[in-house]
Coordinates of C-alpha atoms and ligand atoms in Angstrom, one line a residue:
M1 CA 15.9 -2.6 16.0
K2 CA 15.6 0.9 17.4
N3 CA 19.3 1.6 16.9
D4 CA 19.4 0.3 13.4
M5 CA 16.8 2.5 11.8
I6 CA 16.8 4.8 8.8
I7 CA 14.4 7.8 8.7
V8 CA 13.1 9.0 5.4
L9 CA 12.0 12.6 5.5
D10 CA 9.2 13.1 3.0
F11 CA 9.2 16.2 0.7
G12 CA 6.2 15.0 -1.2
G13 CA 7.7 13.2 -4.2
Q14 CA 6.0 10.3 -6.1
Y15 CA 8.7 7.7 -5.3
N16 CA 8.8 8.2 -1.6
Q17 CA 7.1 4.9 -0.8
L18 CA 9.7 3.0 -2.8
I19 CA 12.7 4.4 -0.8
A20 CA 11.5 3.0 2.5
R21 CA 10.8 -0.3 0.9
R22 CA 14.3 -0.4 -0.7
V23 CA 15.9 0.3 2.7
R24 CA 13.9 -2.5 4.3
E25 CA 15.0 -4.8 1.5
C26 CA 18.5 -4.2 2.7
G27 CA 17.5 -5.6 6.1
V28 CA 17.2 -2.3 7.8
Y29 CA 14.1 -0.9 9.4
C30 CA 12.9 2.3 8.0
E31 CA 10.1 4.8 8.8
V32 CA 8.8 7.7 6.8
Y33 CA 8.0 11.1 8.4
P34 CA 7.0 14.5 7.0
Y35 CA 10.0 16.7 6.2
S36 CA 9.0 18.9 9.1
L37 CA 9.7 16.3 11.7
P38 CA 11.3 18.4 14.5
I39 CA 15.0 17.9 15.1
E40 CA 14.3 16.9 18.7
D41 CA 12.1 14.0 17.5
I42 CA 14.8 12.9 15.1
K43 CA 17.3 12.8 17.9
R44 CA 15.0 10.8 20.1
K45 CA 14.5 8.3 17.3
N46 CA 18.3 8.0 17.0
P47 CA 18.4 6.8 13.4
R48 CA 21.6 5.6 11.7
G49 CA 20.9 7.6 8.6
I50 CA 18.5 10.1 7.1
I51 CA 17.2 10.1 3.6
L52 CA 15.6 13.2 2.1
T53 CA 13.1 12.4 -0.7
G54 CA 12.2 14.1 -3.9
G55 CA 9.3 16.5 -4.2
P56 CA 7.4 18.6 -6.7
N57 CA 8.5 22.1 -5.5
S58 CA 11.2 24.6 -6.5
I59 CA 13.5 25.1 -3.6
Y60 CA 13.9 28.8 -4.3
D61 CA 10.1 29.4 -3.9
E62 CA 9.6 31.0 -0.6
K63 CA 6.9 28.6 0.5
S64 CA 8.7 25.4 -0.6
P65 CA 9.7 22.9 2.1
K66 CA 13.3 23.5 3.4
C67 CA 15.8 21.5 5.5
D68 CA 16.7 22.5 9.0
R69 CA 20.4 23.4 9.0
E70 CA 20.7 21.5 12.3
L71 CA 20.1 18.3 10.5
F72 CA 23.6 18.4 9.2
S73 CA 25.2 18.9 12.7
L74 CA 23.7 15.7 14.2
N75 CA 26.6 13.6 13.1
I76 CA 24.1 11.3 11.3
P77 CA 24.8 10.5 7.6
V78 CA 22.3 12.2 5.2
L79 CA 21.4 11.3 1.6
G80 CA 19.3 13.7 -0.4
L81 CA 17.5 12.5 -3.5
C82 CA 16.3 14.8 -6.3
Y83 CA 14.5 17.6 -4.5
G84 CA 16.2 16.4 -1.3
A85 CA 19.6 16.9 -3.0
Q86 CA 18.5 20.5 -3.9
A87 CA 17.3 21.1 -0.4
I88 CA 20.7 20.2 0.9
T89 CA 22.4 22.4 -1.6
H90 CA 20.2 25.4 -0.8
C91 CA 20.5 24.9 2.9
L92 CA 24.3 24.7 2.9
G93 CA 25.0 27.6 0.5
G94 CA 25.2 26.0 -2.9
K95 CA 23.1 27.1 -5.9
V96 CA 20.0 25.6 -7.4
E97 CA 18.5 27.1 -10.6
S98 CA 15.9 26.2 -13.2
A99 CA 17.6 23.9 -15.7
P100 CA 17.9 25.0 -19.4
A101 CA 16.1 21.8 -20.2
S102 CA 14.2 19.4 -18.0
E103 CA 15.5 15.8 -17.8
Y104 CA 12.8 13.1 -17.6
G105 CA 13.3 9.4 -17.9
K106 CA 16.4 7.3 -18.6
T107 CA 19.5 9.5 -18.8
E108 CA 23.2 8.8 -19.2
V109 CA 25.1 9.7 -16.1
E110 CA 28.8 9.6 -15.4
L111 CA 29.7 8.4 -11.9
L112 CA 33.0 9.1 -10.2
K113 CA 34.5 5.7 -9.6
D114 CA 36.2 6.5 -6.3
S115 CA 33.1 7.7 -4.5
A116 CA 32.1 5.5 -1.6
L117 CA 28.5 5.8 -2.7
F118 CA 29.2 4.2 -6.1
K119 CA 31.3 1.4 -4.8
D120 CA 31.2 -1.7 -7.0
I121 CA 29.3 0.0 -9.8
A122 CA 30.8 -1.2 -13.1
G123 CA 28.7 1.0 -15.3
E124 CA 27.3 0.3 -18.8
E125 CA 29.7 -1.8 -20.8
S126 CA 28.3 -0.4 -24.0
L127 CA 28.9 3.2 -22.9
K128 CA 32.4 4.7 -23.3
A129 CA 33.9 5.6 -19.9
E130 CA 35.8 8.8 -19.3
S131 CA 38.8 8.7 -17.1
G132 CA 37.9 8.5 -13.5
Y133 CA 34.2 8.0 -14.2
V134 CA 32.0 5.1 -15.3
K135 CA 28.9 5.7 -17.4
N136 CA 25.7 4.5 -16.1
I137 CA 22.0 4.8 -16.8
C138 CA 19.8 6.7 -14.3
W139 CA 16.2 7.8 -13.9
M140 CA 15.9 11.6 -13.9
S141 CA 12.8 13.6 -13.2
H142 CA 13.6 17.3 -12.7
T143 CA 13.2 20.8 -13.9
D144 CA 15.6 22.5 -11.4
Y145 CA 19.1 21.5 -11.0
I146 CA 22.2 22.1 -8.8
V147 CA 24.6 24.4 -10.6
E148 CA 27.0 24.9 -7.8
A149 CA 27.8 22.4 -4.9
P150 CA 28.1 24.0 -1.4
E151 CA 31.5 24.6 -0.1
G152 CA 33.2 21.4 1.1
F153 CA 31.3 19.3 -1.4
E154 CA 32.9 17.3 -4.3
V155 CA 31.0 16.6 -7.5
I156 CA 30.7 12.9 -8.0
A157 CA 28.3 12.6 -11.0
K158 CA 27.3 14.6 -14.0
T159 CA 25.1 14.4 -17.0
P160 CA 25.2 16.4 -20.3
I161 CA 22.7 18.8 -18.6
C162 CA 23.5 18.5 -14.9
P163 CA 26.9 19.7 -13.8
V164 CA 26.2 18.3 -10.4
A165 CA 24.2 15.1 -10.8
A166 CA 25.6 13.9 -7.4
M167 CA 27.9 15.4 -4.8
Q168 CA 29.4 14.4 -1.5
C169 CA 31.0 15.8 1.6
E170 CA 32.7 12.7 2.9
E171 CA 33.9 14.4 6.0
K172 CA 30.4 15.0 7.2
N173 CA 28.8 12.0 5.5
I174 CA 26.4 14.0 3.4
Y175 CA 25.5 12.8 0.0
A176 CA 23.1 14.2 -2.6
I177 CA 21.9 12.6 -5.9
Q178 CA 19.8 14.4 -8.5
F179 CA 18.5 11.2 -10.0
H180 CA 16.4 8.5 -8.4
P181 CA 18.3 5.4 -7.3
E182 CA 15.1 3.9 -5.8
V183 CA 13.5 3.5 -9.2
M184 CA 14.4 0.3 -10.9
H185 CA 15.3 2.1 -14.2
T186 CA 18.4 3.4 -12.5
R187 CA 21.0 0.7 -13.2
D188 CA 22.5 -0.4 -9.8
G189 CA 20.4 2.2 -8.0
E190 CA 19.5 -0.3 -5.3
K191 CA 23.3 -1.0 -4.9
M192 CA 23.8 2.7 -4.2
L193 CA 21.1 2.7 -1.6
R194 CA 22.5 -0.4 0.0
T195 CA 26.0 1.1 0.1
F196 CA 24.6 4.2 1.8
V197 CA 22.6 2.2 4.4
L198 CA 25.1 -0.5 5.1
D199 CA 28.5 1.0 4.5
I200 CA 28.0 4.7 5.1
C201 CA 25.4 4.5 7.9
K202 CA 26.9 1.3 9.2
C203 CA 23.6 -0.5 9.7
E204 CA 23.9 -4.1 10.4
G205 CA 21.3 -5.2 7.8
T206 CA 20.0 -8.0 10.0
W207 CA 16.4 -6.6 10.4
Q208 CA 13.7 -9.0 9.4
M209 CA 9.9 -9.0 9.7
D210 CA 10.0 -11.0 13.0
A211 CA 11.8 -8.1 14.7
F212 CA 9.2 -5.7 13.4
V213 CA 6.4 -8.0 14.7
E214 CA 8.0 -8.3 18.1
E215 CA 8.7 -4.6 18.4
K216 CA 5.1 -3.7 17.5
I217 CA 3.6 -6.2 19.9
T218 CA 5.7 -4.6 22.7
Q219 CA 4.7 -1.1 21.7
I220 CA 1.1 -2.0 21.6
K221 CA 1.3 -3.5 25.1
E222 CA 2.9 -0.3 26.4
T223 CA 0.3 2.0 24.6
V224 CA -2.8 0.1 25.6
G225 CA -1.9 -0.8 29.2
D226 CA -5.0 -2.2 30.7
G227 CA -7.3 -0.3 28.3
K228 CA -9.8 -1.8 25.8
V229 CA -9.3 -2.0 22.0
L230 CA -11.8 -2.2 19.3
C231 CA -10.9 -3.5 15.8
A232 CA -13.0 -3.4 12.7
L233 CA -12.3 -6.8 11.1
S234 CA -13.2 -7.5 7.5
G235 CA -11.4 -10.8 7.2
G236 CA -9.1 -9.2 4.6
V237 CA -5.4 -9.5 4.9
D238 CA -4.7 -6.1 6.5
S239 CA -7.3 -6.2 9.2
S240 CA -6.6 -9.8 9.9
V241 CA -2.9 -9.2 10.5
C242 CA -3.7 -6.2 12.6
A243 CA -6.2 -8.2 14.7
V244 CA -3.8 -11.1 15.3
M245 CA -1.0 -8.7 16.3
L246 CA -3.3 -6.9 18.7
S247 CA -4.5 -10.3 20.1
K248 CA -0.9 -11.3 20.8
A249 CA -0.3 -8.0 22.5
V250 CA -3.4 -7.6 24.6
G251 CA -5.5 -10.7 24.3
K252 CA -9.1 -10.4 25.6
Q253 CA -8.7 -6.6 26.0
L254 CA -9.3 -6.7 22.2
T255 CA -12.8 -6.9 20.6
C256 CA -13.0 -7.5 16.9
V257 CA -16.2 -6.4 15.3
F258 CA -17.1 -8.2 12.0
V259 CA -20.1 -6.7 10.2
D260 CA -21.8 -9.0 7.8
H261 CA -23.4 -6.5 5.4
G262 CA -24.9 -9.2 3.2
L263 CA -22.5 -8.3 0.5
L264 CA -19.8 -10.8 1.2
R265 CA -18.7 -13.7 -0.9
K266 CA -20.3 -17.1 -0.5
N267 CA -19.4 -18.7 2.9
E268 CA -17.1 -15.7 3.8
A269 CA -18.9 -14.8 7.1
E270 CA -18.6 -18.4 8.3
E271 CA -14.9 -18.6 7.3
V272 CA -14.1 -15.4 9.1
E273 CA -16.0 -16.5 12.2
G274 CA -14.2 -19.9 12.0
V275 CA -10.8 -18.2 12.2
F276 CA -11.5 -15.4 14.6
G277 CA -14.6 -16.6 16.5
A278 CA -14.8 -18.5 19.8
N279 CA -13.6 -21.8 18.2
G280 CA -10.6 -20.2 16.4
P281 CA -7.0 -20.1 17.7
Y282 CA -6.8 -16.5 18.7
D283 CA -7.2 -14.9 22.1
L284 CA -9.7 -12.1 21.5
N285 CA -13.4 -11.3 21.7
F286 CA -15.2 -11.6 18.4
I287 CA -18.6 -10.1 17.6
K288 CA -20.3 -10.8 14.4
I289 CA -23.1 -8.5 13.5
D290 CA -25.8 -9.7 11.1
A291 CA -26.8 -6.6 9.4
Q292 CA -27.7 -7.9 5.9
Q293 CA -31.3 -6.7 5.9
R294 CA -30.3 -3.2 7.1
F295 CA -28.0 -2.8 4.1
Y296 CA -30.5 -4.3 1.6
D297 CA -33.2 -1.9 2.8
K298 CA -30.9 1.1 2.5
L299 CA -29.7 0.0 -1.0
A300 CA -33.2 -0.7 -2.3
G301 CA -33.7 0.9 -5.7
V302 CA -30.4 2.7 -5.7
T303 CA -28.4 2.4 -8.9
E304 CA -25.8 5.1 -8.9
P305 CA -22.4 3.6 -8.0
E306 CA -21.1 6.4 -5.9
Q307 CA -24.4 6.6 -4.0
K308 CA -24.3 2.9 -3.3
R309 CA -20.7 3.2 -2.0
K310 CA -21.7 6.0 0.3
I311 CA -24.7 4.2 1.6
I312 CA -22.7 1.1 2.4
G313 CA -19.9 3.2 4.0
E314 CA -22.3 5.2 6.1
E315 CA -24.3 2.2 7.3
F316 CA -21.2 0.4 8.2
I317 CA -20.3 3.3 10.4
R318 CA -23.6 3.3 12.1
V319 CA -23.5 -0.4 12.9
F320 CA -19.9 -0.2 14.1
E321 CA -20.7 2.9 16.2
E322 CA -23.7 1.1 17.9
E323 CA -21.4 -1.8 18.7
A324 CA -18.7 0.5 20.1
K325 CA -21.3 2.1 22.4
K326 CA -22.6 -1.3 23.6
I327 CA -19.1 -2.4 24.6
G328 CA -18.4 1.0 26.2
A329 CA -15.3 2.6 27.6
V330 CA -13.2 1.6 24.6
D331 CA -10.1 3.8 24.5
F332 CA -8.4 2.5 21.4
L333 CA -9.5 1.9 17.8
A334 CA -7.2 -0.5 15.9
Q335 CA -7.1 -0.4 12.1
G336 CA -5.2 -2.3 9.5
T337 CA -4.1 0.8 7.7
I338 CA -1.2 0.2 5.4
Y339 CA 1.2 2.6 3.7
P340 CA -0.5 2.9 0.3
D341 CA -3.7 3.9 2.3
I342 CA -1.7 6.8 3.9
I343 CA -0.2 8.2 0.7
E344 CA -3.6 8.3 -0.9
S345 CA -4.3 11.3 1.3
G346 CA -0.9 12.7 2.1
L347 CA 1.4 12.0 4.9
E348 CA 1.0 15.1 7.0
D349 CA -2.4 14.3 8.5
S350 CA -2.3 10.5 8.0
A351 CA -3.8 9.6 11.3
V352 CA -7.1 11.3 10.3
I353 CA -7.0 9.8 6.8
K354 CA -6.6 6.4 8.2
S355 CA -9.6 6.5 10.4
H356 CA -11.6 7.6 7.4
H357 CA -10.1 5.2 4.9
N358 CA -10.1 1.6 6.1
V359 CA -13.6 0.9 7.1
G360 CA -15.2 3.1 4.6
G361 CA -15.0 6.2 6.8
L362 CA -15.2 5.9 10.5
P363 CA -16.7 9.1 12.0
D364 CA -14.7 11.5 14.1
Y365 CA -17.4 11.4 16.7
V366 CA -16.8 7.8 17.7
D367 CA -14.9 8.8 20.8
F368 CA -11.6 7.0 20.9
K369 CA -8.5 8.2 22.8
E370 CA -6.1 6.9 20.2
I371 CA -6.0 5.1 16.9
I372 CA -3.5 2.2 16.7
E373 CA -2.2 1.4 13.2
P374 CA 0.7 -1.1 13.6
L375 CA 1.0 -1.7 9.8
R376 CA 0.9 1.9 8.7
M377 CA 4.5 1.8 7.4
L378 CA 4.2 -1.4 5.5
F379 CA 3.3 -2.4 1.9
K380 CA 0.9 -5.2 1.1
D381 CA 3.6 -7.8 0.5
E382 CA 5.3 -6.8 3.7
V383 CA 2.0 -7.1 5.6
R384 CA 1.7 -10.6 4.2
K385 CA 5.2 -11.4 5.5
A386 CA 4.2 -10.0 8.9
G387 CA 1.1 -12.2 8.7
L388 CA 3.2 -15.3 8.1
E389 CA 5.5 -14.4 11.0
L390 CA 2.4 -14.2 13.2
G391 CA 1.5 -17.7 12.2
I392 CA -1.6 -16.8 10.2
P393 CA -2.5 -19.5 7.7
E394 CA -1.2 -19.0 4.2
H395 CA -4.6 -19.2 2.6
L396 CA -5.6 -16.1 4.7
V397 CA -2.4 -14.3 4.2
Y398 CA -2.5 -14.7 0.4
R399 CA -6.2 -13.8 -0.1
Q400 CA -6.9 -11.6 -3.0
P401 CA -8.2 -8.1 -2.3
F402 CA -11.9 -7.7 -1.6
P403 CA -13.4 -4.2 -1.6
G404 CA -15.1 -2.8 1.5
P405 CA -18.4 -2.3 -0.3
G406 CA -18.2 -6.0 -1.3
L407 CA -20.6 -7.4 -3.8
G408 CA -22.5 -4.1 -3.7
I409 CA -20.0 -2.8 -6.4
R410 CA -20.0 -6.1 -8.3
I411 CA -23.7 -5.9 -9.0
V412 CA -24.3 -3.3 -11.6
G413 CA -27.5 -1.4 -10.9
D414 CA -29.7 -1.9 -7.9
V415 CA -28.8 -4.5 -5.3
T416 CA -31.3 -7.1 -4.1
A417 CA -30.9 -10.2 -2.0
E418 CA -31.7 -12.3 -5.1
K419 CA -28.9 -10.7 -7.1
V420 CA -26.5 -11.1 -4.2
K421 CA -27.3 -14.8 -4.2
I422 CA -26.7 -15.1 -7.9
V423 CA -23.3 -13.4 -7.8
Q424 CA -22.2 -15.4 -4.7
E425 CA -23.0 -18.7 -6.4
A426 CA -21.4 -17.8 -9.7
D427 CA -18.3 -16.4 -8.0
A428 CA -17.9 -19.5 -5.9
I429 CA -18.0 -21.7 -9.0
Y430 CA -15.5 -19.4 -10.8
R431 CA -13.1 -19.5 -7.8
E432 CA -13.4 -23.2 -7.4
E433 CA -12.5 -23.8 -11.1
V434 CA -9.7 -21.3 -11.2
A435 CA -8.1 -23.1 -8.1
L436 CA -8.6 -26.5 -9.7
A437 CA -6.8 -25.2 -12.8
G438 CA -3.9 -24.2 -10.5
L439 CA -4.2 -20.5 -11.5
D440 CA -5.4 -19.0 -8.2
K441 CA -1.9 -17.9 -7.1
S442 CA -0.8 -16.4 -10.5
I443 CA -3.9 -14.2 -11.1
S444 CA -3.8 -11.0 -9.0
Q445 CA -7.6 -10.7 -8.6
Y446 CA -10.5 -12.5 -10.2
F447 CA -14.2 -12.6 -9.5
A448 CA -17.6 -12.9 -11.0
A449 CA -19.9 -9.9 -11.2
L450 CA -23.5 -9.4 -12.2
T451 CA -24.3 -7.1 -15.1
N452 CA -27.7 -5.4 -15.1
M453 CA -28.4 -6.9 -18.5
R454 CA -31.0 -9.6 -19.1
S455 CA -31.2 -11.3 -22.4
V456 CA -33.1 -14.0 -24.1
G457 CA -32.0 -17.6 -24.0
V458 CA -33.3 -21.1 -24.5
M459 CA -33.1 -23.9 -22.0
G460 CA -34.7 -27.2 -22.9
D461 CA -37.8 -26.1 -24.9
F462 CA -38.3 -23.0 -22.9
R463 CA -37.5 -19.4 -23.5
T464 CA -35.5 -17.7 -20.8
Y465 CA -34.9 -14.1 -20.0
D466 CA -32.2 -14.0 -17.4
Y467 CA -29.1 -12.1 -16.2
A468 CA -25.6 -12.1 -17.7
V469 CA -22.7 -12.8 -15.4
V470 CA -19.4 -11.2 -16.2
L471 CA -16.1 -12.9 -15.3
R472 CA -13.1 -10.7 -14.5
A473 CA -9.4 -11.7 -14.0
I474 CA -6.6 -9.3 -13.9
T475 CA -2.8 -9.3 -13.6
T476 CA -1.2 -6.4 -11.8
T477 CA 1.5 -5.5 -9.3
D478 CA 0.1 -2.3 -7.8
F479 CA -3.6 -2.5 -8.7
M480 CA -3.3 1.1 -10.1
T481 CA -3.0 -0.4 -13.6
A482 CA -3.9 -3.9 -14.7
E483 CA -4.2 -6.2 -17.6
A484 CA -6.9 -8.6 -18.3
S485 CA -5.5 -12.1 -17.7
Q486 CA -5.5 -14.5 -20.7
L487 CA -7.4 -17.4 -19.2
P488 CA -7.4 -20.8 -21.0
W489 CA -10.5 -21.2 -23.1
E490 CA -11.2 -24.7 -21.5
L491 CA -11.4 -23.0 -18.1
L492 CA -13.7 -20.2 -19.3
S493 CA -15.9 -22.7 -21.1
K494 CA -16.2 -25.0 -18.1
V495 CA -17.0 -22.1 -15.8
T496 CA -19.6 -20.9 -18.2
T497 CA -21.3 -24.2 -18.5
R498 CA -21.3 -24.7 -14.7
I499 CA -22.7 -21.2 -14.0
V500 CA -25.5 -21.4 -16.5
N501 CA -26.4 -24.9 -15.4
E502 CA -26.1 -24.4 -11.6
V503 CA -27.1 -20.9 -10.9
N504 CA -30.7 -19.9 -11.3
G505 CA -31.4 -16.7 -13.0
V506 CA -28.3 -16.7 -15.3
S507 CA -28.4 -17.4 -19.0
R508 CA -25.3 -15.8 -20.3
V509 CA -21.6 -15.6 -19.2
M510 CA -19.1 -13.1 -20.5
Y511 CA -15.5 -12.5 -20.0
D512 CA -14.2 -8.9 -19.4
C513 CA -11.1 -8.3 -21.6
T514 CA -10.6 -4.7 -20.6
G515 CA -7.5 -3.5 -18.9
K516 CA -7.2 -0.6 -16.3
P517 CA -7.1 2.0 -17.7
P518 CA -9.6 2.5 -19.3
A519 CA -11.7 0.2 -17.1
T520 CA -11.3 -0.1 -13.3
I521 CA -10.8 -3.5 -11.7
E522 CA -14.2 -3.5 -10.0
M523 CA -17.4 -2.9 -12.0
E524 CA -18.4 0.2 -10.1
Ligands
XMP601 P1 -10.5 -0.3 -8.9 O1 -11.9 -0.9 -9.1 O2 -10.5 1.1 -8.4 O3 -9.9 -1.2 -7.7 O4 -9.6 -0.5 -10.1 C1 -8.5 -1.2 -7.4 C2 -8.3 -2.2 -6.2 O5 -9.0 -1.6 -5.0 C3 -10.0 -2.5 -4.6 N1 -11.2 -1.6 -4.2 C4 -11.5 -1.3 -3.0 N2 -11.0 -1.8 -1.8 N3 -12.6 -0.4 -0.6 C5 -11.5 -1.3 -0.6 O6 -11.1 -1.7 0.5 C6 -13.2 0.0 -1.8 O7 -14.1 0.8 -1.7 C7 -12.6 -0.5 -3.0 N4 -12.9 -0.2 -4.3 C8 -12.0 -1.0 -5.0 C9 -10.4 -3.4 -5.8 O8 -10.9 -4.7 -5.4 C10 -9.0 -3.5 -6.4 O9 -8.2 -4.5 -5.8

């Protein structure tokens, strides 16, 4: 695997995450590093190819990130995309200027048929082709453009605005594209990346998740030696996959700490303990901390959502820290950080961000020698694949996301043990019925939450004045935007009847039809 790797150098663009993913989809392992990764490090990693990403800067600004000229003497194929293409141009003596008009979105581009990069690209049937070129659709997003290719380069694509929409120096295996092949709106973009990775870089394309898992397990063994590792386990997909990987690598040198903050779904603590505890299949130490009352005490009377989040995060840290001290002499902290967590805070100082992100903000003063984050280059669906490779049961691997602050942000207003119980029961009924209706795999996330509203009802001959539960179900791919799912009325009706009949303290059930934006997925 080590010899068959592509390095993506990140110049800060918005599609960077996609590039790594597209490369891995070609069966080639890929890692993303800051553009400033020293040449010596690149040499040591011995990649088959290097991809330079887009970015928001203007290359002719003094402070903007630049390429190291030595990059082009390593005899490793290089592909620059958007800003990356301009960085190559600038570095090798071509000319980049501010374009007379910006190009954003779908744009017609003419591709030189004979270029190795555009192999097998037929172009748009409906667009008239010029001799030697095929017309295609690409995704553009730029204000600057390349006006003059560096010496030794041949122009291989153009648009009505861009005289150099792509260029190549075949002799040195350097390619540069102004548009974004990684974005699905570029017709055959993924074919271009595949050609670069497999034909030009000569990668084998045989990498699969099992190789990644094996490699990581070996790396972890080497890093940890005979040291002790602590892992904050929430039972969610990322931390579970991380824990199992660690367990395969170092067995009982690993201690997983699971904090029950009293804001978990019904039976969740028991389920997590069943899988990871002493009777479960994994070789690790498991500690469950019952800290419910501590959290309820801290949250008493607090209604402001951000304050609630902060209290839960802070208290989590305290509990975790106390446990770390009790175990003592723990050198390593393992976290299930995944790539989207890293980009939230920028790649440059990702290690620090990670330790602050995953468990609601681990403090710097918990004294660990090193943080281990084996999943930090993967996306959620890739983590799931790794989980399956590790033999984790499907029902755990395909769990829907559950936020760190748990039911604390699904109870609008102040949190009490009584309200937690209501929302746990209502949510359990909802989940059971959604699964019975066969919809549990097609809805991205669904849960019951408790509004802070009480309203008048009638049950039997009595007046009631109880809470309203709200049901939420959304469909999304990235959880950044979402649509409310259109659940069958029979299902909603059955869930409503069951909740009102079976859960004390609820007299009304509502369905949340709001998308994101303008709402968020969680209530708070
Ligand atoms: P929102 O509510 O921001 O949620 O639309 C987007 C996704 O993120 C999850 N979420 C969290 N996950 N810690 C987490 O680990 C949190 O504090 C948190 N807040 C929201 C949410 O469940 C949804 O999947």
